[in-house]
Coordinates of C-alpha atoms and ligand atoms in Angstrom, one line a residue:
Chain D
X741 CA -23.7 10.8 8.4
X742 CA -23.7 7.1 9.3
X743 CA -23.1 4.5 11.6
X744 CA -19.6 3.1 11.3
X745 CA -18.8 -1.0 13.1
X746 CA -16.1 -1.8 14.4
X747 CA -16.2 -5.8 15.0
X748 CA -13.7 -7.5 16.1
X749 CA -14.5 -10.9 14.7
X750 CA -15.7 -12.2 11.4
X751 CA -19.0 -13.6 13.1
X752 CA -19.8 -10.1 14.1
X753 CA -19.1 -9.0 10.2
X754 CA -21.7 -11.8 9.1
X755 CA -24.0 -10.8 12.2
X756 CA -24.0 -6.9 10.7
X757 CA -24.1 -7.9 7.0
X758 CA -27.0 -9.4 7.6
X759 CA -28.5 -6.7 9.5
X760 CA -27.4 -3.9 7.3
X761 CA -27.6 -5.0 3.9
X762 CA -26.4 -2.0 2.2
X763 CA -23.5 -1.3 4.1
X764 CA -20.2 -0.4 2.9
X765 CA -16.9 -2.7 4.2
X766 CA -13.6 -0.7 4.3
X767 CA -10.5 -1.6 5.4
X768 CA -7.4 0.7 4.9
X769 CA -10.3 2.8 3.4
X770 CA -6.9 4.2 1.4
X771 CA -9.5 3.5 -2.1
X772 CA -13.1 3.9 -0.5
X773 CA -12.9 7.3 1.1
X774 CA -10.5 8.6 -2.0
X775 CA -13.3 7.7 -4.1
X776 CA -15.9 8.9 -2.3
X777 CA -14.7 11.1 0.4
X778 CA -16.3 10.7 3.8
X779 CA -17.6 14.8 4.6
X780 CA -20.0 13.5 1.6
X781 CA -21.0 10.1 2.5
X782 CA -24.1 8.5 1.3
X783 CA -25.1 7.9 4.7
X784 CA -24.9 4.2 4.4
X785 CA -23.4 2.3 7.2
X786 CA -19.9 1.5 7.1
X787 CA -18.3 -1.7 8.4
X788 CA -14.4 -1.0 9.3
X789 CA -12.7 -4.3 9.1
X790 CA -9.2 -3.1 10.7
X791 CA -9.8 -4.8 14.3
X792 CA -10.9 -8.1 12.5
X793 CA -8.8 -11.1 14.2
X794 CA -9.7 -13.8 12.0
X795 CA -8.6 -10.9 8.8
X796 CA -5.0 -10.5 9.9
X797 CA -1.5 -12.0 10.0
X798 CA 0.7 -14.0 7.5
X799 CA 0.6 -18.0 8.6
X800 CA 2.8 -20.8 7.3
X801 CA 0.3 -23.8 6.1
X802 CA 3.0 -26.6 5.3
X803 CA 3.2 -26.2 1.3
X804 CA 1.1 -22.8 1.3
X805 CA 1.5 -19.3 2.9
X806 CA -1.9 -17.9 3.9
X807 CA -2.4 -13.7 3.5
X808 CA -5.1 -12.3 5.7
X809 CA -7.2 -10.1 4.1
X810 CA -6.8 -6.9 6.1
X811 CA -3.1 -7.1 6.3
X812 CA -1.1 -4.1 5.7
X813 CA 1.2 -3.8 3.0
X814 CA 3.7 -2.4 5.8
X815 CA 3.0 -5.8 7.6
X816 CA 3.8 -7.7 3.7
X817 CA 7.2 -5.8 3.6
X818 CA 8.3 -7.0 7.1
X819 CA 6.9 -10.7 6.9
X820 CA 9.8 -13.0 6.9
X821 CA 7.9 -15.6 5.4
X822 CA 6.5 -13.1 2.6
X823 CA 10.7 -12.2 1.5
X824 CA 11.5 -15.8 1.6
X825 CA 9.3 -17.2 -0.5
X826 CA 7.4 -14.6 -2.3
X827 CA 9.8 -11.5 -2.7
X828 CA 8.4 -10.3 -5.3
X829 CA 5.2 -9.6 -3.5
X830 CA 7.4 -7.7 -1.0
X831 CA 9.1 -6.0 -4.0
X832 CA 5.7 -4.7 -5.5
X833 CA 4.0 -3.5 -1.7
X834 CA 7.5 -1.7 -1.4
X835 CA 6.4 0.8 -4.2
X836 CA 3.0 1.5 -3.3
X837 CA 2.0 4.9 -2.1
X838 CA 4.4 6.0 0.7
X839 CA 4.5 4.8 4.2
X840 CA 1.4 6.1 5.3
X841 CA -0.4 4.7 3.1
X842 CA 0.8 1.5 3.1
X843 CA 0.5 1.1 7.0
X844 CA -3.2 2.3 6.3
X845 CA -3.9 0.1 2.9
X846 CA -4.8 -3.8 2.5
X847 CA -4.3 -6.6 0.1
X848 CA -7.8 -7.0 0.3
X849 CA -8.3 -3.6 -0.6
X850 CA -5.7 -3.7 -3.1
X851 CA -7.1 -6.7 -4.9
X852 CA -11.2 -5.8 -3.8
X853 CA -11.0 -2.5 -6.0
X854 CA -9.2 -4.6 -9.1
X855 CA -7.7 -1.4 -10.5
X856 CA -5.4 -2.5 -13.7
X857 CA -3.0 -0.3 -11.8
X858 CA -3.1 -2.7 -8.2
X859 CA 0.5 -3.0 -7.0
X860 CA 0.4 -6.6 -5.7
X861 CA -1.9 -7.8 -8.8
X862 CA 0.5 -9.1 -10.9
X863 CA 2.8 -10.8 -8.3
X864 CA -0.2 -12.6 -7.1
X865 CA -1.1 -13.6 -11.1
X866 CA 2.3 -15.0 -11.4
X867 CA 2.2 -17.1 -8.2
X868 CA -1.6 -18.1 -8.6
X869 CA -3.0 -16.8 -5.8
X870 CA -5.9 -17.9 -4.6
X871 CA -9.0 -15.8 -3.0
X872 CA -11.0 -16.9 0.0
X873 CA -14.3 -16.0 0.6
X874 CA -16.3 -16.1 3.0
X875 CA -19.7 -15.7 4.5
X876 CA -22.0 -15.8 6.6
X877 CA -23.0 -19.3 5.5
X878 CA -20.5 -20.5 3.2
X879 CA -16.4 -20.5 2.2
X880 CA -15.1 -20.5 -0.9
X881 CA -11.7 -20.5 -2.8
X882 CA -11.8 -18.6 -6.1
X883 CA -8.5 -18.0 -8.7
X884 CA -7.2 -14.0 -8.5
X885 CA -7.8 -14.2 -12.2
X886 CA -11.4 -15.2 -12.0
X887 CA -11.9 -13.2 -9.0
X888 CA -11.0 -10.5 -11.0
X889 CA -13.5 -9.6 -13.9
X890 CA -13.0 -6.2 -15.2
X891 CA -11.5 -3.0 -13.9
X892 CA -13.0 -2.2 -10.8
X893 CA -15.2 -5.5 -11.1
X894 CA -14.9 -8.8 -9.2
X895 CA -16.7 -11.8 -8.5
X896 CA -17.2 -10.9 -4.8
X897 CA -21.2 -11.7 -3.8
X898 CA -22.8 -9.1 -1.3
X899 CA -22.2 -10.8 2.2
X900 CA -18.8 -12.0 1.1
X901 CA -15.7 -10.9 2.9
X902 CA -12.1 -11.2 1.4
X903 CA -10.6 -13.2 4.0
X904 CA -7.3 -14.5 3.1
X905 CA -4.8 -14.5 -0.2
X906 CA -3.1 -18.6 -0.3
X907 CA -0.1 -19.1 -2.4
X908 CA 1.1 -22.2 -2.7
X909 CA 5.3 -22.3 -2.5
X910 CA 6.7 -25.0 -4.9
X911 CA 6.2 -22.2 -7.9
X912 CA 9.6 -23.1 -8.9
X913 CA 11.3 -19.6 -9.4
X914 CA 14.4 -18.2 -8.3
X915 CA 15.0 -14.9 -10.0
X916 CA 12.3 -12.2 -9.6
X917 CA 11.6 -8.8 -10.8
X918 CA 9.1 -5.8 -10.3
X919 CA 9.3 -2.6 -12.0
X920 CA 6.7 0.1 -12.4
X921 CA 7.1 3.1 -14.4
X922 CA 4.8 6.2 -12.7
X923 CA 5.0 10.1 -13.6
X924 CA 7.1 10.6 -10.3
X925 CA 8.8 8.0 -8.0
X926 CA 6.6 7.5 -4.8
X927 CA 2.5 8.2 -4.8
X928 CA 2.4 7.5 -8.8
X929 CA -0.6 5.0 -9.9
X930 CA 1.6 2.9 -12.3
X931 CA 1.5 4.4 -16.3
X932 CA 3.2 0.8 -16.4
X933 CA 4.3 -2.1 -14.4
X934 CA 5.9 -5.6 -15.3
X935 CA 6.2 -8.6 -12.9
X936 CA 8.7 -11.2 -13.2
X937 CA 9.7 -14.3 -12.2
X938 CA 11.5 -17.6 -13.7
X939 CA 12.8 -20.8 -13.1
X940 CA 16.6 -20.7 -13.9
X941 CA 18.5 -24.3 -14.7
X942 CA 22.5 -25.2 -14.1
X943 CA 23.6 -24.4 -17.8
X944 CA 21.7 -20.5 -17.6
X945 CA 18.7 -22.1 -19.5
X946 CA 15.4 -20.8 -18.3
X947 CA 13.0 -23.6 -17.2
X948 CA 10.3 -21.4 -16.9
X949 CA 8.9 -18.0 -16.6
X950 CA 5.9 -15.7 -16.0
X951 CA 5.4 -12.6 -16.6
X952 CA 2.1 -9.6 -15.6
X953 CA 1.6 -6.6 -16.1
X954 CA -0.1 -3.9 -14.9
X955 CA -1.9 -0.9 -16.4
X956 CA -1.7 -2.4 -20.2
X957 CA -4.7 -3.9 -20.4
X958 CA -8.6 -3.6 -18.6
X959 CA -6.9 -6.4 -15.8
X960 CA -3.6 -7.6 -15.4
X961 CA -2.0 -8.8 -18.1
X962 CA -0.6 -12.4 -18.2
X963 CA 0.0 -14.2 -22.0
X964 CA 1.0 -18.1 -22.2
X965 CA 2.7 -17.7 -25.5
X966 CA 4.7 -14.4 -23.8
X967 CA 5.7 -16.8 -21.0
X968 CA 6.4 -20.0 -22.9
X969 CA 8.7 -17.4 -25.6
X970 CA 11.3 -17.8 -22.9
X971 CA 11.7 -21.7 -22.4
X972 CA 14.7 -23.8 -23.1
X973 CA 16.8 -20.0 -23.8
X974 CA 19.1 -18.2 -22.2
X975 CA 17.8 -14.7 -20.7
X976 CA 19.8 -12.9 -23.1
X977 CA 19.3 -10.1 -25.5
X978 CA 17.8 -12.1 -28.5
X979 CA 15.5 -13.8 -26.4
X980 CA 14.1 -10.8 -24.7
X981 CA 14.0 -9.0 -27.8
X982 CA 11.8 -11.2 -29.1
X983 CA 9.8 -11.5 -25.8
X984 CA 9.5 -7.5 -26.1
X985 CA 7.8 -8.2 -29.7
X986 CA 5.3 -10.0 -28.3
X987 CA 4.3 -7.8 -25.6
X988 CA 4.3 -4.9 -27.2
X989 CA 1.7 -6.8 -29.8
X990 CA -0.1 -8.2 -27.2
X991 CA -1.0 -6.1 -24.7
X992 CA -4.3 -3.6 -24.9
X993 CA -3.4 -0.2 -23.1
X994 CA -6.0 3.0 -23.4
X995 CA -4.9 6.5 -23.4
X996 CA -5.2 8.5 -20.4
X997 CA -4.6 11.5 -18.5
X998 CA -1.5 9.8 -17.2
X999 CA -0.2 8.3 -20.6
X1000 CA -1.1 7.6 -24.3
X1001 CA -2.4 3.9 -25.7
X1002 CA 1.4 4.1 -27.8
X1003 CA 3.5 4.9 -24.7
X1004 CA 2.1 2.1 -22.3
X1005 CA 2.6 0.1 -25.4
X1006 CA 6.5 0.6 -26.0
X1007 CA 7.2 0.9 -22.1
X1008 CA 6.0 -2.3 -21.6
X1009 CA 8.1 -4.1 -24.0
X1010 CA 11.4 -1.7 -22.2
X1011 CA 10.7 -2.9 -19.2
X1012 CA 10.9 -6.6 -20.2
X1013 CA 14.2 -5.3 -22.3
X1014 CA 15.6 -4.4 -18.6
X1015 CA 16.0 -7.7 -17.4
X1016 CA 19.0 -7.6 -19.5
X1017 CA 20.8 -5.3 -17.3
X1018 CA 19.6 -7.5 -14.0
X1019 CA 21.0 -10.1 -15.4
X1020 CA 24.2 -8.5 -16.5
X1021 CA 24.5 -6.9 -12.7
X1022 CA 23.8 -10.3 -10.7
X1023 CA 25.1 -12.5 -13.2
Chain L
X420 CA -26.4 10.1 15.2
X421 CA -23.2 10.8 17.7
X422 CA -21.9 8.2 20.4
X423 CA -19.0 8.4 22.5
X424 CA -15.5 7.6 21.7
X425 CA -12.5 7.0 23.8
X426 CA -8.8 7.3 22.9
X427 CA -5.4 8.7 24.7
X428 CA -4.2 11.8 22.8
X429 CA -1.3 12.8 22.9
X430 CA -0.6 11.0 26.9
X431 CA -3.8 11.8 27.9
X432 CA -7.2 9.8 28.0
X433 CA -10.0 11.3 26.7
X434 CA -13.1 10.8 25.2
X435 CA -15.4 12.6 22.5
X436 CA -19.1 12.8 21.8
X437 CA -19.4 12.7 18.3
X438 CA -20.7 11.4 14.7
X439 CA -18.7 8.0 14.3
X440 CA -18.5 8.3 10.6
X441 CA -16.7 12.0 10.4
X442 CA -13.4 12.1 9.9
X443 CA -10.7 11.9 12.3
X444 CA -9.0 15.5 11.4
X445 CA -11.9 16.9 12.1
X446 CA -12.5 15.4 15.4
X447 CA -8.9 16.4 16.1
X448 CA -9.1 19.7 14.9
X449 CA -12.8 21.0 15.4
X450 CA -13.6 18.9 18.9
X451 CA -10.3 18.9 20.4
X452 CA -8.9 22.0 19.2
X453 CA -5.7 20.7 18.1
X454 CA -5.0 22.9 14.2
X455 CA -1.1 21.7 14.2
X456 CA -2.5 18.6 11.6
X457 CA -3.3 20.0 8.7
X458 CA -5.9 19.1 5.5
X459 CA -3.8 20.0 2.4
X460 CA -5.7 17.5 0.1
X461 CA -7.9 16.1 2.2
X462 CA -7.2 12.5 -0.3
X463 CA -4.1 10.8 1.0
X464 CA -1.8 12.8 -1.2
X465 CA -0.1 15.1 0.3
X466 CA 0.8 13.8 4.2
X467 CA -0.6 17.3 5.9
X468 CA -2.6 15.2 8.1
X469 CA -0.4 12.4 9.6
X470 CA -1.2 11.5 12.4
X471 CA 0.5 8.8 14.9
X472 CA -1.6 6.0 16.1
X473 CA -0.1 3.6 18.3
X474 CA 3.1 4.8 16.9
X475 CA 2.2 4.1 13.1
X476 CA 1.8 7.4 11.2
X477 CA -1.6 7.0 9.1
X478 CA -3.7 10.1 7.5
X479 CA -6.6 11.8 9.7
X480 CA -8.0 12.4 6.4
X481 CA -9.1 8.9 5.1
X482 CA -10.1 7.9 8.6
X483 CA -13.3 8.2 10.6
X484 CA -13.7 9.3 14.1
X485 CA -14.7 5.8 15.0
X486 CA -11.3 4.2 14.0
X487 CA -9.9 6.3 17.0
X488 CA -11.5 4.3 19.5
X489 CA -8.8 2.5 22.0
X490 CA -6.1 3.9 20.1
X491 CA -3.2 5.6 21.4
X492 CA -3.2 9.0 19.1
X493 CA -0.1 11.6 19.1
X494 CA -0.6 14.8 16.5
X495 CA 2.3 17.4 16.4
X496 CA 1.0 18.6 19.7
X497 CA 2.2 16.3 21.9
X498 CA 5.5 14.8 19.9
X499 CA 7.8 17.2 22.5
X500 CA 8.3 16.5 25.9
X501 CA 7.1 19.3 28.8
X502 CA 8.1 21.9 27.5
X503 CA 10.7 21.2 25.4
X504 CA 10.9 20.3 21.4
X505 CA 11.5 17.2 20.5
X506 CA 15.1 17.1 18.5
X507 CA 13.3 16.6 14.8
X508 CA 11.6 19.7 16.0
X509 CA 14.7 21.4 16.6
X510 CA 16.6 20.6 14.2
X511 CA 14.1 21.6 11.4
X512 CA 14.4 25.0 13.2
X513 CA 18.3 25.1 13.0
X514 CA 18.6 23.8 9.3
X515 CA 15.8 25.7 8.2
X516 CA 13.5 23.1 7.2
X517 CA 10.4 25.5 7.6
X518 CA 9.3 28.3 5.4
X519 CA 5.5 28.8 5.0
X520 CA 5.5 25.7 7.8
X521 CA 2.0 24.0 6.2
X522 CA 3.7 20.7 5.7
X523 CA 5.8 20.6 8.7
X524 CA 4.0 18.9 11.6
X525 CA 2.8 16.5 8.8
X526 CA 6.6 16.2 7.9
X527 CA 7.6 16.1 11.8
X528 CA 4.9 13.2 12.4
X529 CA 6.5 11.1 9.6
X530 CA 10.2 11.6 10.6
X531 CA 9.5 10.7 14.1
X532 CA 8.1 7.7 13.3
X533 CA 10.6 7.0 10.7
X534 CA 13.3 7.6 13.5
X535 CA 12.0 5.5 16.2
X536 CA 12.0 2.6 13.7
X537 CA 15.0 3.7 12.0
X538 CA 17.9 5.4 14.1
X539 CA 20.8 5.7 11.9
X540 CA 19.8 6.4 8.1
X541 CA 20.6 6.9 4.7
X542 CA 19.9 9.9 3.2
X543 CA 17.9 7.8 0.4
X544 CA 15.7 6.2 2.9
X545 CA 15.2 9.7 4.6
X546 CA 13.6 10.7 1.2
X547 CA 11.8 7.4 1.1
X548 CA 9.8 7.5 4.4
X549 CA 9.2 11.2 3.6
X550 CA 8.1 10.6 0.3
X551 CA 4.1 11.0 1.1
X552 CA 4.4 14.7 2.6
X553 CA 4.5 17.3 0.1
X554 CA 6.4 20.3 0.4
X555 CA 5.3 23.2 -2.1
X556 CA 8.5 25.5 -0.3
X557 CA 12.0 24.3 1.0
X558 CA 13.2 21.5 -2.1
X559 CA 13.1 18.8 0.4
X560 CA 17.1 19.3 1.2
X561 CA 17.0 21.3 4.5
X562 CA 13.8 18.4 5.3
X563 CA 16.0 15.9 4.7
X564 CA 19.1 17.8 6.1
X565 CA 17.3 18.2 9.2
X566 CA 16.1 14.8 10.0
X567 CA 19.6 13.9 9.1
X568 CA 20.8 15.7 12.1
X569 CA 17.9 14.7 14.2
X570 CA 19.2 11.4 13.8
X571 CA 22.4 12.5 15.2
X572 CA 21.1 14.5 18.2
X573 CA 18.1 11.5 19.6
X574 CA 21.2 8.1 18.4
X575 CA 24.2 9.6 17.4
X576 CA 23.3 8.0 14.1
X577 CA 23.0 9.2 10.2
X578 CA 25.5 7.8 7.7
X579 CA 26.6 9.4 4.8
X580 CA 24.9 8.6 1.2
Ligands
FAD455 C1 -2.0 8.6 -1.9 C2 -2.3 7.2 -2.4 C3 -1.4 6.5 -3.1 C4 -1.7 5.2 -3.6 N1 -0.7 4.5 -4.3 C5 -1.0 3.3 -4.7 C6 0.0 2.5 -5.4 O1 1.1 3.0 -5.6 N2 -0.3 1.3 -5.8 C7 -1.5 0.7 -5.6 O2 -1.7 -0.4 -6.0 N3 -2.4 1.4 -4.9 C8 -2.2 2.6 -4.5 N4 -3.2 3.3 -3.8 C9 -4.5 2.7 -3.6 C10 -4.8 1.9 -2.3 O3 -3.9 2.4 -1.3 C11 -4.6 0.4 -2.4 O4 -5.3 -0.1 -3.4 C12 -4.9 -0.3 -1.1 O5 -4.3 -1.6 -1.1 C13 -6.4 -0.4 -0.8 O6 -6.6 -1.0 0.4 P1 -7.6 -0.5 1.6 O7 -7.6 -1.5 2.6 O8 -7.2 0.9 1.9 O9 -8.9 -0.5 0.8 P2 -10.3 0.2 1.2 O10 -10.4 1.6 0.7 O11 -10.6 -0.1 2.6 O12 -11.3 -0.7 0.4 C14 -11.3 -0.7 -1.1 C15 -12.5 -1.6 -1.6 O13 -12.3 -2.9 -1.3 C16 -13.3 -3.5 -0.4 N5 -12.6 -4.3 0.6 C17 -11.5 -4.0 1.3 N6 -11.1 -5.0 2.0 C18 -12.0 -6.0 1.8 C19 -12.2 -7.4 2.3 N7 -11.3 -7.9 3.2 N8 -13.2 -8.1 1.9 C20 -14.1 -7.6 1.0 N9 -14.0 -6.3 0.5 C21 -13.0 -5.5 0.9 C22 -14.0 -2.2 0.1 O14 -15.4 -2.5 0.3 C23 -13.8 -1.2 -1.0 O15 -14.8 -1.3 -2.0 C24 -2.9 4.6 -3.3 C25 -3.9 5.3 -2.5 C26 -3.6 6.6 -2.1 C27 -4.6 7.3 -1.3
FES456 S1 -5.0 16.1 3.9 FE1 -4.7 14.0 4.4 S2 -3.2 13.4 3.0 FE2 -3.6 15.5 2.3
FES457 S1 7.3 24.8 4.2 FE1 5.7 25.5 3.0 S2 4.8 23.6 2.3 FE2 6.6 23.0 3.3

């Protein structure tokens, strides 16, 4: 087996990149050692990044909130700044894995392995999110939907850390929803999920809207005609029935062990059909 | 490759030579001879190795020996006082919460920390912070029945619903 770091600072992380070119950077390691469990290993040296100072916390930056890399999804859930201005990021860590694994998992990691399926993806497509990278010689800020290039693919360059998620807070919403729909409640990778959030005026007409999902598509899902279907209407039954239409045209699910091409389809145009109920219950 | 690793488990400071990259259930059970945490699935899945570290339950499983290192470590052994059971240990005795008893210090682990954090509640939140340990005997009721009454013995908490 291998030598495993432990550094405590993001210097040190440059400093045994740079040293150890092929070695492997975990956080959580709730992905890396699922995928390749640890009694195998491939030997290679393995960079832990949990004691990482400069990786952690959730800081208020004026008009943006700045994510640290390595922070737990437990930590997301209990961030007062997180619930007050992005909820729905709290809503979507709230139904990944189960305790464990969300004191153990990262939105790093979360967003590093770029599963279709990644809880906190399509919150942080609705809001914008940037990346940040950095490295031993250079930072740089990067779009989550550029950073993201394929399922299990990103635009991360070897020597680049994940060090912090920004979301700017004048996005303008005020009603939010995340659903995912999984073969059992708790521990299910997503067969579907649907992220929501609009801008709602006076007179009940919505100003704006976008909507992501997850698991329909190679990446998250996000359409400008899907969002743009909503403006100037009021969130009721005609206009999500025609949003619905859209979606379920839209989107590009596979078949899997977990569900067919046709089901991810038609649940993903009932889960925008929900909304209608939230509605009816707050409204 | 080994090197030495220091950590307090369970009260006690200790310290192991070993490889830094194995994983922490082994360390635990193989080095320090402590089989209560168990490997059902050995992925994450099924909550048989929970562990506590500094008071956070995480999975011995998907963690290496080296992550142990400063941390304050409790497995099943050491969540009862000298001698005595702690009261989520009792109470899964009295309501029956154990039959082939694979999943319990796994399911002990979790509903202590879910306690300390969380004295009085729900039922539904019971079943949410135990929602990672898998149970292939009881149903889950008597679990959840007994850390329902655990509640009551360590806060005089647990509401109804
Ligand atoms: C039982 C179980 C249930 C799960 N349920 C869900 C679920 O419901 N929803 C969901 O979305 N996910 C789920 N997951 C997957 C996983 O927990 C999440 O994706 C988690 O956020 C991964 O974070 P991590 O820190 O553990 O990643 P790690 O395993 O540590 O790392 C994953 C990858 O990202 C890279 N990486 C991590 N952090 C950084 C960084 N800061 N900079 C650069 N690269 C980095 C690593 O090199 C690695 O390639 C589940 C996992 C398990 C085991
Ligand atoms: S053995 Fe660790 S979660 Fe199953
Ligand atoms: S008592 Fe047998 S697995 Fe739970």
């Amino acid at each position: 087996m291998g030598e495993v770091f432990l550094p405590g600072s993001l210097r040190e992380v440059f400093d045994l990149l740079s040293g150890e070119p092929e070695a492997l950077l975990y956080a959580g390691g709730t992905d890396l050692f699922v995928r390749s469990s640890l009694e195998e290993g491939g030997g290679k040296p393995l960079v832990c990044l949990e004691r990482v100072e400069g990786l952690k916390g959730i800081s208020d930056h004026g008009d943006e909130i700045r994510i640290g890399g390595c922070t737990t999804h437990s930590e997301l859930i209990r961030s007062r700044l997180v619930r007050e201005h992005f909820p729905l990021l709290m809503h979507a860590a709230r139904r990944i894995g189960a305790p464990a694994v969300r004191n153990m998992g990262t939105i790093g990691g979360n967003i590093c392995t770029a599963s279709p399926a990644g809880d906190t993806l399509p919150p942080l497509y609705i809001f914008d999110a940037f990346v940040e990278l950095c490295s031993a010689g250079r930072a740089r800020r990067v779009p989550i939907s550029e950073f993201i290039t394929g399922p299990g693919q990103t635009a991360l360059e070897r020597g680049e850390v994940l060090s912090a998620i920004c979301l700017k807070k004048d996005h303008g919403c005020t009603f939010f929803h995340f659903e995912k729909v999984g073969q059992r409640k708790a521990m299910a990778i997503s067969v579907a999920s649907f992220a929501f959030a609009a801008g709602i005026n006076g007179d009940g007409m919505i100003r704006k809207a976008r909507c992501a999902f997850g698991s329909v598509a190679p990446t998250v899902f996000t359409s400008s005609n899907i969002d743009r279907c909503f403006i100037d209407k009021p969130m009721d039954e005609d206009t999500l029935r025609q949003a619905a239409l859209l979606v379920r045209s839209e989107v590009s699910p596979i078949s899997d062990v977990r569900a067919s091409e046709g089901y991810r389809r038609s649940v993903a145009g009932n889960l925008v059909m929900r909304l209608e109920d939230l509605v009816r219950d707050t409204g | 490759m080994t090197r030495k690793i220091f950590f307090v488990l369970n009260g006690i400071s200790v310290h192991v030579e070993t490889d830094p990259a194995r994983r922490a259930l082994d360390v635990l059970r193989e080095d320090m001879g402590l089989t209560g945490t168990k490997e059902g699935c050995g992925r994450g899945e099924c909550g048989g190795c929970s562990i506590l570290v500094d008071g956070e339950v995480k999975l011995s499983c998907i963690m290496t020996a080296a992550q142990l290192e400063g941390k304050d470590i409790v497995t099943i052994e050491g969540v009862c006082g000298e001698g005595d059971l702690h009261p989520v240990q009792r109470s899964f005795i009295e309501r029956g919460a154990v039959q082939c008893g694979f999943c319990t210090p796994g399911m002990v682990i979790s509903s202590v920390a879910f306690l300390n954090a969380n004295p009085s509640p729900a039922r539904e939140e019971i079943r949410e912070a135990l929602s990672g340990n898998l149970c292939r005997c009881t149903g889950y009721q008597k679990i959840v029945d007994a850390v329902e009454d655990a509640a009551k013995k360590m806060h005089g908490g647990g509401r109804d619903g």
